[in-house]
Amino acid sequence: MKVLQLCKKFPYPPIDGETIAITNLSKALNHWGCDVTLLALNTTKHYFDLDLLPGHYNHYKEIFTVDIDNRLNLFHAIQYHRQGASYQLGRFKSVLFENKLKEILQKSSFDVVIVESVHMGHYLQTIRKYSRAQIVLKCHNVEHELWSRIAENTSFSLKRWYLRNEARLMAQFEMQALKHVDRVIFLSKRDRDVFVAAGFDNDYTINPSSLDLSYYNTPKTSKNFTIGFIGSLDWIPNVEGLKWFLDNVWPQVYKALPYAEFHVAGRNPGNDFYSRPARNIFIHGEVRSAKDFMSDHQILVVPLLSGSGIRIKILEGLALERTVITTPLGVEGIDAMHGEHLLIAKNSQEFIKNIQYCAMDDELMTKLGTNGRLFIQSRYDVLKQTRKLLKYIHPTYPKISRPGVSKQNQSLS
């Protein structure tokens, strides 16, 4: 099967939920015998020099990128507002990308085009015009809901009004995109339900972002009682949640457990994080290995107050047998159970109590770690999930593995 994958940013290095999900899916498709071609926008914010791409990143048949400067621009935002269109989605519209897409579709024949996120919905008509391939839209988030939640947590009234308007325009764009594809991939039943309630009635499947479990096979044992947070610190929901945790949770944890340490990792941390009183807070910035960072800490916190979609860092933490503490919003779309696989805190006091429980009960953390790993193995194995996806897209597609790959211990590395 020949697959074309369209992405709004280059998926290497795989350091956030979207790039990890895209990389794992494309590797698994290749593993099951598909020829996968990548066409990605190479954005200013996430620009990657392809000359630095490591040799082991070789699962794509071909890789194409188109540079785009889509930095935030007030003048462009006003223009989009006047036109009644979403600026946040419009930032990913490129004539050069559209021309490159035409060129690829005219030169090659594909069975499936996987559109990674609604941001690439601008190119659906081009795909229809120049290809007979199935168009499959993968919804990484409920985008309008994400921005609506950010708006509700914004105190500045003008900004809140703007974000609410963006959310409304995004919802319109999302619903139109969902109607103009052949199939839709939702990451969770919960995401599906949001769109169904809004009138969605197209063909769909639920196929969550999943992990290459061989990569998480050797979790380390942390000796000190340390708590970790990892996430891009230039993404509003992460910044919002981390500041809330530092203001409302950590002072009380530090007071009760003065030996505890809180370690923060993530690219582009603002000066506000560095200027805070120490109180056993360590800001690492971008780390070389997210897996090693997570493995170094007994507890991982995901204090999410806004956002949408599945938080892949929670899945990674569970796969590494870490104790994960998050909010109800953080676990949204993940069928993990409080007290069985992870801990859920509805407010700052519950966060504090959960951390204190863990400090006093090693057996609780061991139980959560073991159960969390088993939970991921049963539901979020990327090889199994991708095989299900292939059956959905192409029911008669042969059940094959790559030549020379043992079916007993198949790895994507």
Short mmCIF file of C-alpha atoms in Angstrom, two decimals:
data_model
loop_
_atom_site.label_atom_id
_atom_site.label_comp_id
_atom_site.label_asym_id
_atom_site.label_seq_id
_atom_site.Cartn_x
_atom_site.Cartn_y
_atom_site.Cartn_z
CA MET A 1 0.00 0.00 0.00
CA LYS A 2 1.32 3.44 -0.95
CA VAL A 3 0.69 6.12 1.65
CA LEU A 4 1.24 9.87 1.51
CA GLN A 5 1.42 11.54 4.93
CA LEU A 6 0.80 15.31 5.15
CA CYS A 7 2.10 17.08 8.28
CA LYS A 8 1.93 20.66 9.52
CA LYS A 9 5.47 20.45 10.90
CA PHE A 10 8.43 18.18 10.30
CA PRO A 11 8.03 15.21 12.68
CA TYR A 12 11.65 15.04 13.79
CA PRO A 13 12.85 15.12 16.46
CA PRO A 14 9.87 13.31 18.02
CA ILE A 15 9.71 15.36 21.20
CA ASP A 16 6.04 16.27 21.58
CA GLY A 17 2.76 14.40 21.36
CA GLU A 18 2.12 15.16 17.72
CA THR A 19 5.60 14.35 16.39
CA ILE A 20 5.81 11.18 18.49
CA ALA A 21 2.42 10.02 17.21
CA ILE A 22 3.30 10.78 13.58
CA THR A 23 6.69 9.09 13.80
CA ASN A 24 5.32 5.99 15.53
CA LEU A 25 2.50 5.64 13.00
CA SER A 26 4.74 6.05 9.96
CA LYS A 27 7.27 3.55 11.32
CA ALA A 28 4.52 1.05 12.05
CA LEU A 29 3.03 1.50 8.57
CA ASN A 30 6.46 0.80 7.12
CA HIS A 31 6.79 -2.20 9.43
CA TRP A 32 3.56 -3.66 8.03
CA GLY A 33 4.80 -3.31 4.46
CA CYS A 34 3.53 0.12 3.40
CA ASP A 35 5.55 2.54 1.28
CA VAL A 36 5.19 5.85 3.12
CA THR A 37 6.03 9.24 1.60
CA LEU A 38 6.19 12.35 3.79
CA LEU A 39 5.28 15.89 2.76
CA ALA A 40 5.62 18.35 5.62
CA LEU A 41 5.62 22.06 6.21
CA ASN A 42 8.95 23.14 7.70
CA THR A 43 7.81 25.97 9.94
CA THR A 44 9.87 28.79 11.40
CA LYS A 45 9.03 27.76 14.95
CA HIS A 46 9.85 24.07 14.49
CA TYR A 47 12.35 24.33 11.63
CA PHE A 48 14.53 21.28 11.03
CA ASP A 49 17.59 21.08 8.79
CA LEU A 50 17.18 17.83 6.85
CA ASP A 51 20.97 17.51 6.55
CA LEU A 52 20.93 16.71 10.27
CA LEU A 53 18.43 13.87 9.92
CA PRO A 54 20.02 10.70 11.38
CA GLY A 55 20.52 7.65 9.22
CA HIS A 56 18.22 5.49 11.33
CA TYR A 57 15.27 7.74 10.44
CA ASN A 58 14.89 5.77 7.23
CA HIS A 59 11.35 4.40 7.31
CA TYR A 60 10.05 6.87 4.71
CA LYS A 61 10.37 6.03 1.03
CA GLU A 62 10.71 9.74 0.24
CA ILE A 63 10.70 12.95 2.27
CA PHE A 64 9.64 16.36 0.98
CA THR A 65 9.42 19.62 2.91
CA VAL A 66 8.28 23.14 2.13
CA ASP A 67 9.55 26.05 4.21
CA ILE A 68 6.96 28.42 5.64
CA ASP A 69 7.26 31.49 7.84
CA ASN A 70 4.09 31.25 9.88
CA ARG A 71 5.15 33.29 12.88
CA LEU A 72 2.34 35.17 14.59
CA ASN A 73 1.56 38.43 12.81
CA LEU A 74 -0.97 40.93 14.15
CA PHE A 75 -1.72 42.38 10.71
CA HIS A 76 -2.46 38.92 9.28
CA ALA A 77 -4.62 38.07 12.30
CA ILE A 78 -6.73 41.19 11.70
CA GLN A 79 -7.06 40.32 8.00
CA TYR A 80 -8.29 36.81 8.77
CA HIS A 81 -10.73 38.16 11.35
CA ARG A 82 -12.21 40.55 8.79
CA GLN A 83 -12.59 37.67 6.33
CA GLY A 84 -14.34 35.54 8.95
CA ALA A 85 -11.63 32.87 8.89
CA SER A 86 -9.47 31.26 11.57
CA TYR A 87 -6.01 32.80 11.68
CA GLN A 88 -4.54 29.95 13.73
CA LEU A 89 -5.52 27.51 10.97
CA GLY A 90 -4.76 29.92 8.14
CA ARG A 91 -1.13 30.18 9.25
CA PHE A 92 -0.59 26.73 7.73
CA LYS A 93 -1.87 27.63 4.28
CA SER A 94 0.90 27.85 1.68
CA VAL A 95 0.78 28.20 -2.11
CA LEU A 96 4.25 26.66 -2.33
CA PHE A 97 3.11 23.65 -0.32
CA GLU A 98 0.02 23.29 -2.49
CA ASN A 99 2.17 23.36 -5.63
CA LYS A 100 4.52 20.73 -4.20
CA LEU A 101 1.53 18.56 -3.30
CA LYS A 102 0.23 18.83 -6.88
CA GLU A 103 3.64 17.84 -8.22
CA ILE A 104 3.88 14.77 -5.99
CA LEU A 105 0.33 13.63 -6.75
CA GLN A 106 0.88 14.02 -10.50
CA LYS A 107 4.12 12.02 -10.42
CA SER A 108 3.05 9.24 -8.05
CA SER A 109 -0.06 7.21 -7.38
CA PHE A 110 -1.13 6.67 -3.77
CA ASP A 111 -3.71 4.41 -2.18
CA VAL A 112 -4.16 6.59 0.89
CA VAL A 113 -3.40 10.16 1.88
CA ILE A 114 -3.25 10.59 5.66
CA VAL A 115 -3.90 14.21 6.59
CA GLU A 116 -2.28 14.73 9.99
CA SER A 117 -4.51 17.28 11.75
CA VAL A 118 -7.25 19.61 10.59
CA HIS A 119 -4.63 22.33 9.99
CA MET A 120 -3.88 20.59 6.69
CA GLY A 121 -7.53 20.74 5.65
CA HIS A 122 -6.66 23.61 3.30
CA TYR A 123 -5.31 21.03 0.86
CA LEU A 124 -8.26 18.62 0.64
CA GLN A 125 -9.53 20.01 -2.67
CA THR A 126 -6.06 19.69 -4.19
CA ILE A 127 -5.86 16.04 -3.15
CA ARG A 128 -9.31 15.36 -4.64
CA LYS A 129 -8.38 17.04 -7.90
CA TYR A 130 -5.05 15.31 -8.47
CA SER A 131 -5.47 11.91 -6.81
CA ARG A 132 -7.93 9.04 -6.53
CA ALA A 133 -6.52 8.03 -3.16
CA GLN A 134 -8.62 7.65 -0.04
CA ILE A 135 -8.36 10.76 2.11
CA VAL A 136 -8.07 9.95 5.81
CA LEU A 137 -8.10 12.85 8.28
CA LYS A 138 -6.47 12.23 11.65
CA CYS A 139 -7.80 14.52 14.39
CA HIS A 140 -5.00 14.93 16.93
CA ASN A 141 -7.15 17.31 18.99
CA VAL A 142 -10.56 18.89 19.03
CA GLU A 143 -8.96 22.16 17.98
CA HIS A 144 -11.88 24.49 18.62
CA GLU A 145 -12.34 23.03 22.09
CA LEU A 146 -8.66 23.50 22.89
CA TRP A 147 -8.81 27.21 22.07
CA SER A 148 -12.16 27.66 23.77
CA ARG A 149 -10.68 26.27 26.99
CA ILE A 150 -7.68 28.56 26.72
CA ALA A 151 -10.09 31.47 26.30
CA GLU A 152 -11.99 30.55 29.46
CA ASN A 153 -8.74 30.59 31.45
CA THR A 154 -7.73 34.01 30.06
CA SER A 155 -8.37 37.02 32.30
CA PHE A 156 -7.68 39.77 29.72
CA SER A 157 -11.12 40.46 28.22
CA LEU A 158 -10.00 41.49 24.71
CA LYS A 159 -7.77 38.44 24.35
CA ARG A 160 -10.56 36.22 25.69
CA TRP A 161 -12.97 37.64 23.10
CA TYR A 162 -10.44 37.02 20.32
CA LEU A 163 -9.79 33.44 21.41
CA ARG A 164 -13.50 32.68 21.64
CA ASN A 165 -13.94 33.99 18.11
CA GLU A 166 -11.02 31.86 16.92
CA ALA A 167 -12.60 28.81 18.55
CA ARG A 168 -15.91 29.50 16.77
CA LEU A 169 -14.20 29.85 13.38
CA MET A 170 -12.12 26.73 14.01
CA ALA A 171 -15.27 24.73 14.77
CA GLN A 172 -16.75 25.75 11.42
CA PHE A 173 -13.55 24.79 9.57
CA GLU A 174 -13.25 21.47 11.41
CA MET A 175 -16.81 20.41 10.60
CA GLN A 176 -16.33 21.24 6.92
CA ALA A 177 -13.06 19.31 6.77
CA LEU A 178 -14.64 16.27 8.41
CA LYS A 179 -17.35 16.24 5.73
CA HIS A 180 -14.91 16.35 2.81
CA VAL A 181 -12.74 13.33 3.58
CA ASP A 182 -13.41 9.62 3.10
CA ARG A 183 -12.56 8.49 6.61
CA VAL A 184 -11.71 10.07 9.95
CA ILE A 185 -9.41 8.88 12.73
CA PHE A 186 -10.29 10.04 16.23
CA LEU A 187 -7.86 9.42 19.08
CA SER A 188 -10.58 8.71 21.63
CA LYS A 189 -14.30 8.05 22.01
CA ARG A 190 -14.55 11.32 23.85
CA ASP A 191 -13.21 13.31 20.86
CA ARG A 192 -15.62 11.41 18.60
CA ASP A 193 -18.54 12.31 20.84
CA VAL A 194 -17.76 16.04 20.68
CA PHE A 195 -17.99 16.04 16.89
CA VAL A 196 -21.02 13.74 16.74
CA ALA A 197 -22.84 16.14 19.06
CA ALA A 198 -22.03 18.90 16.57
CA GLY A 199 -23.52 16.93 13.65
CA PHE A 200 -20.64 14.77 12.38
CA ASP A 201 -21.89 11.63 10.59
CA ASN A 202 -19.00 10.54 8.35
CA ASP A 203 -17.14 7.21 8.38
CA TYR A 204 -14.67 7.01 11.28
CA THR A 205 -12.56 4.82 13.51
CA ILE A 206 -11.05 5.34 16.94
CA ASN A 207 -7.31 4.70 16.91
CA PRO A 208 -5.32 6.28 19.75
CA SER A 209 -1.81 7.65 19.61
CA SER A 210 0.32 4.69 20.61
CA LEU A 211 3.86 3.80 21.60
CA ASP A 212 6.67 1.57 20.40
CA LEU A 213 6.87 -0.37 23.64
CA SER A 214 10.35 -1.73 22.89
CA TYR A 215 11.65 1.82 23.42
CA TYR A 216 10.30 1.85 26.99
CA ASN A 217 11.45 -1.61 28.04
CA THR A 218 14.03 -0.69 30.68
CA PRO A 219 12.61 1.82 33.18
CA LYS A 220 15.12 2.92 35.80
CA THR A 221 14.50 2.96 39.54
CA SER A 222 14.64 6.42 41.11
CA LYS A 223 16.29 6.55 44.53
CA ASN A 224 15.40 10.07 45.65
CA PHE A 225 11.86 11.38 46.02
CA THR A 226 11.70 13.63 42.99
CA ILE A 227 8.84 14.94 40.92
CA GLY A 228 9.13 15.75 37.23
CA PHE A 229 7.26 17.84 34.70
CA ILE A 230 8.05 17.72 30.99
CA GLY A 231 6.38 19.55 28.14
CA SER A 232 6.96 22.29 25.59
CA LEU A 233 7.07 25.56 27.51
CA ASP A 234 6.05 27.62 24.51
CA TRP A 235 2.62 25.93 24.39
CA ILE A 236 -0.05 27.83 26.28
CA PRO A 237 -1.74 24.90 28.12
CA ASN A 238 1.62 23.64 29.42
CA VAL A 239 2.71 27.08 30.64
CA GLU A 240 -0.68 27.72 32.21
CA GLY A 241 -0.72 24.39 34.05
CA LEU A 242 2.89 24.59 35.23
CA LYS A 243 2.46 28.11 36.64
CA TRP A 244 -0.68 26.98 38.44
CA PHE A 245 1.21 24.03 39.95
CA LEU A 246 4.13 26.22 41.05
CA ASP A 247 1.80 28.80 42.61
CA ASN A 248 -0.82 26.56 44.21
CA VAL A 249 0.70 23.12 44.79
CA TRP A 250 4.47 23.17 45.14
CA PRO A 251 4.76 25.62 48.09
CA GLN A 252 2.62 23.30 50.24
CA VAL A 253 4.42 20.17 49.03
CA TYR A 254 7.79 21.75 49.82
CA LYS A 255 6.57 22.79 53.26
CA ALA A 256 5.38 19.27 54.09
CA LEU A 257 8.21 17.42 52.30
CA PRO A 258 11.31 19.66 52.38
CA TYR A 259 13.45 16.86 50.92
CA ALA A 260 11.31 16.63 47.76
CA GLU A 261 12.59 18.07 44.50
CA PHE A 262 10.65 19.37 41.51
CA HIS A 263 12.37 19.15 38.12
CA VAL A 264 11.03 20.92 35.03
CA ALA A 265 12.05 20.10 31.46
CA GLY A 266 10.85 21.63 28.22
CA ARG A 267 12.01 23.87 25.42
CA ASN A 268 11.76 27.66 25.58
CA PRO A 269 11.05 28.22 29.28
CA GLY A 270 10.32 31.89 29.95
CA ASN A 271 12.29 34.05 32.37
CA ASP A 272 9.39 33.80 34.81
CA PHE A 273 10.31 30.20 35.58
CA TYR A 274 13.98 31.00 36.22
CA SER A 275 13.21 34.00 38.42
CA ARG A 276 11.14 32.06 40.96
CA PRO A 277 12.55 31.29 44.43
CA ALA A 278 14.48 28.01 44.38
CA ARG A 279 12.53 25.93 46.93
CA ASN A 280 14.05 22.77 45.42
CA ILE A 281 12.82 23.73 41.94
CA PHE A 282 15.18 22.85 39.09
CA ILE A 283 14.60 24.20 35.57
CA HIS A 284 16.42 22.07 32.99
CA GLY A 285 15.16 23.59 29.75
CA GLU A 286 15.14 21.26 26.75
CA VAL A 287 16.63 17.89 27.64
CA ARG A 288 18.44 15.49 25.34
CA SER A 289 16.22 12.50 26.18
CA ALA A 290 12.65 12.88 27.41
CA LYS A 291 12.59 9.18 28.26
CA ASP A 292 15.67 9.45 30.49
CA PHE A 293 14.27 12.55 32.18
CA MET A 294 10.98 10.83 32.95
CA SER A 295 12.76 7.70 34.17
CA ASP A 296 14.83 9.77 36.61
CA HIS A 297 11.78 10.84 38.63
CA GLN A 298 9.41 8.75 40.68
CA ILE A 299 6.41 10.99 40.03
CA LEU A 300 5.39 12.79 36.85
CA VAL A 301 2.81 15.57 37.13
CA VAL A 302 0.60 16.73 34.26
CA PRO A 303 -1.36 19.68 35.72
CA LEU A 304 -3.39 20.42 32.61
CA LEU A 305 -6.13 23.05 32.90
CA SER A 306 -6.89 23.51 29.19
CA GLY A 307 -6.16 21.68 25.96
CA SER A 308 -7.58 18.76 24.03
CA GLY A 309 -6.56 15.36 22.70
CA ILE A 310 -4.57 12.56 24.32
CA ARG A 311 -1.52 13.60 26.35
CA ILE A 312 1.18 11.27 25.10
CA LYS A 313 3.48 12.17 28.01
CA ILE A 314 0.97 10.45 30.29
CA LEU A 315 1.17 7.32 28.13
CA GLU A 316 4.97 7.48 28.18
CA GLY A 317 5.03 7.89 31.95
CA LEU A 318 2.79 4.87 32.41
CA ALA A 319 4.90 2.83 29.98
CA LEU A 320 7.97 3.68 32.09
CA GLU A 321 6.18 2.56 35.26
CA ARG A 322 6.24 6.07 36.72
CA THR A 323 3.54 7.35 39.06
CA VAL A 324 1.51 9.86 37.05
CA ILE A 325 -0.61 12.53 38.77
CA THR A 326 -2.84 14.59 36.52
CA THR A 327 -6.11 16.49 36.33
CA PRO A 328 -9.44 15.14 35.02
CA LEU A 329 -8.72 17.11 31.85
CA GLY A 330 -5.26 15.57 31.56
CA VAL A 331 -6.64 12.02 31.55
CA GLU A 332 -9.52 12.93 29.22
CA GLY A 333 -9.72 10.37 26.42
CA ILE A 334 -7.54 7.87 28.31
CA ASP A 335 -9.51 5.10 30.05
CA ALA A 336 -7.06 4.81 32.94
CA MET A 337 -8.52 4.48 36.44
CA HIS A 338 -7.69 6.62 39.46
CA GLY A 339 -5.88 4.58 42.09
CA GLU A 340 -5.36 1.69 39.69
CA HIS A 341 -3.16 3.08 36.91
CA LEU A 342 -2.52 6.69 37.96
CA LEU A 343 -3.79 9.39 40.31
CA ILE A 344 -6.27 12.12 39.39
CA ALA A 345 -6.43 15.43 41.25
CA LYS A 346 -9.40 17.74 40.80
CA ASN A 347 -7.80 20.69 42.62
CA SER A 348 -4.61 21.85 44.32
CA GLN A 349 -5.44 20.16 47.63
CA GLU A 350 -5.90 16.79 45.94
CA PHE A 351 -2.58 17.25 44.12
CA ILE A 352 -0.87 17.94 47.45
CA LYS A 353 -2.51 14.96 49.17
CA ASN A 354 -1.69 12.58 46.31
CA ILE A 355 1.97 13.58 46.38
CA GLN A 356 2.06 13.13 50.16
CA TYR A 357 0.42 9.69 49.86
CA CYS A 358 3.13 8.64 47.41
CA ALA A 359 5.88 9.92 49.71
CA MET A 360 4.56 7.70 52.49
CA ASP A 361 3.64 4.62 50.45
CA ASP A 362 6.22 3.02 48.16
CA GLU A 363 3.89 0.09 47.58
CA LEU A 364 1.28 2.41 46.10
CA MET A 365 3.77 3.74 43.57
CA THR A 366 4.95 0.24 42.73
CA LYS A 367 1.36 -0.90 42.16
CA LEU A 368 0.55 2.10 39.98
CA GLY A 369 3.75 1.61 37.97
CA THR A 370 3.10 -2.08 37.30
CA ASN A 371 -0.56 -1.57 36.44
CA GLY A 372 0.20 1.45 34.31
CA ARG A 373 2.67 -0.50 32.19
CA LEU A 374 0.18 -3.35 31.70
CA PHE A 375 -2.50 -0.83 30.76
CA ILE A 376 -0.28 0.63 28.02
CA GLN A 377 0.67 -2.83 26.75
CA SER A 378 -2.97 -3.81 26.40
CA ARG A 379 -4.26 -0.64 24.69
CA TYR A 380 -1.46 1.51 23.28
CA ASP A 381 0.91 -0.82 21.41
CA VAL A 382 1.53 0.97 18.11
CA LEU A 383 2.05 -2.22 16.10
CA LYS A 384 -1.31 -3.63 17.18
CA GLN A 385 -3.13 -0.32 16.76
CA THR A 386 -1.66 0.28 13.30
CA ARG A 387 -2.65 -3.19 12.16
CA LYS A 388 -6.22 -2.38 13.24
CA LEU A 389 -6.00 0.90 11.35
CA LEU A 390 -4.86 -0.84 8.16
CA LYS A 391 -7.79 -3.26 8.39
CA TYR A 392 -10.12 -0.27 8.67
CA ILE A 393 -8.59 1.63 5.76
CA HIS A 394 -8.12 -1.39 3.51
CA PRO A 395 -9.92 -4.52 4.83
CA THR A 396 -8.24 -6.80 2.29
CA TYR A 397 -4.73 -5.52 2.97
CA PRO A 398 -2.43 -8.54 3.53
CA LYS A 399 -1.21 -9.33 7.03
CA ILE A 400 2.51 -9.06 6.42
CA SER A 401 5.58 -7.94 8.28
CA ARG A 402 8.78 -6.62 6.79
CA PRO A 403 11.14 -9.26 5.34
CA GLY A 404 13.52 -10.55 7.96
CA VAL A 405 11.55 -9.16 10.91
CA SER A 406 10.55 -11.73 13.50
CA LYS A 407 6.90 -11.67 14.50
CA GLN A 408 7.94 -12.73 17.98
CA ASN A 409 9.75 -9.53 18.94
CA GLN A 410 8.99 -6.83 16.40
CA SER A 411 10.55 -3.44 17.12
CA LEU A 412 10.23 -0.13 15.30
CA SER A 413 13.73 1.03 16.13
#
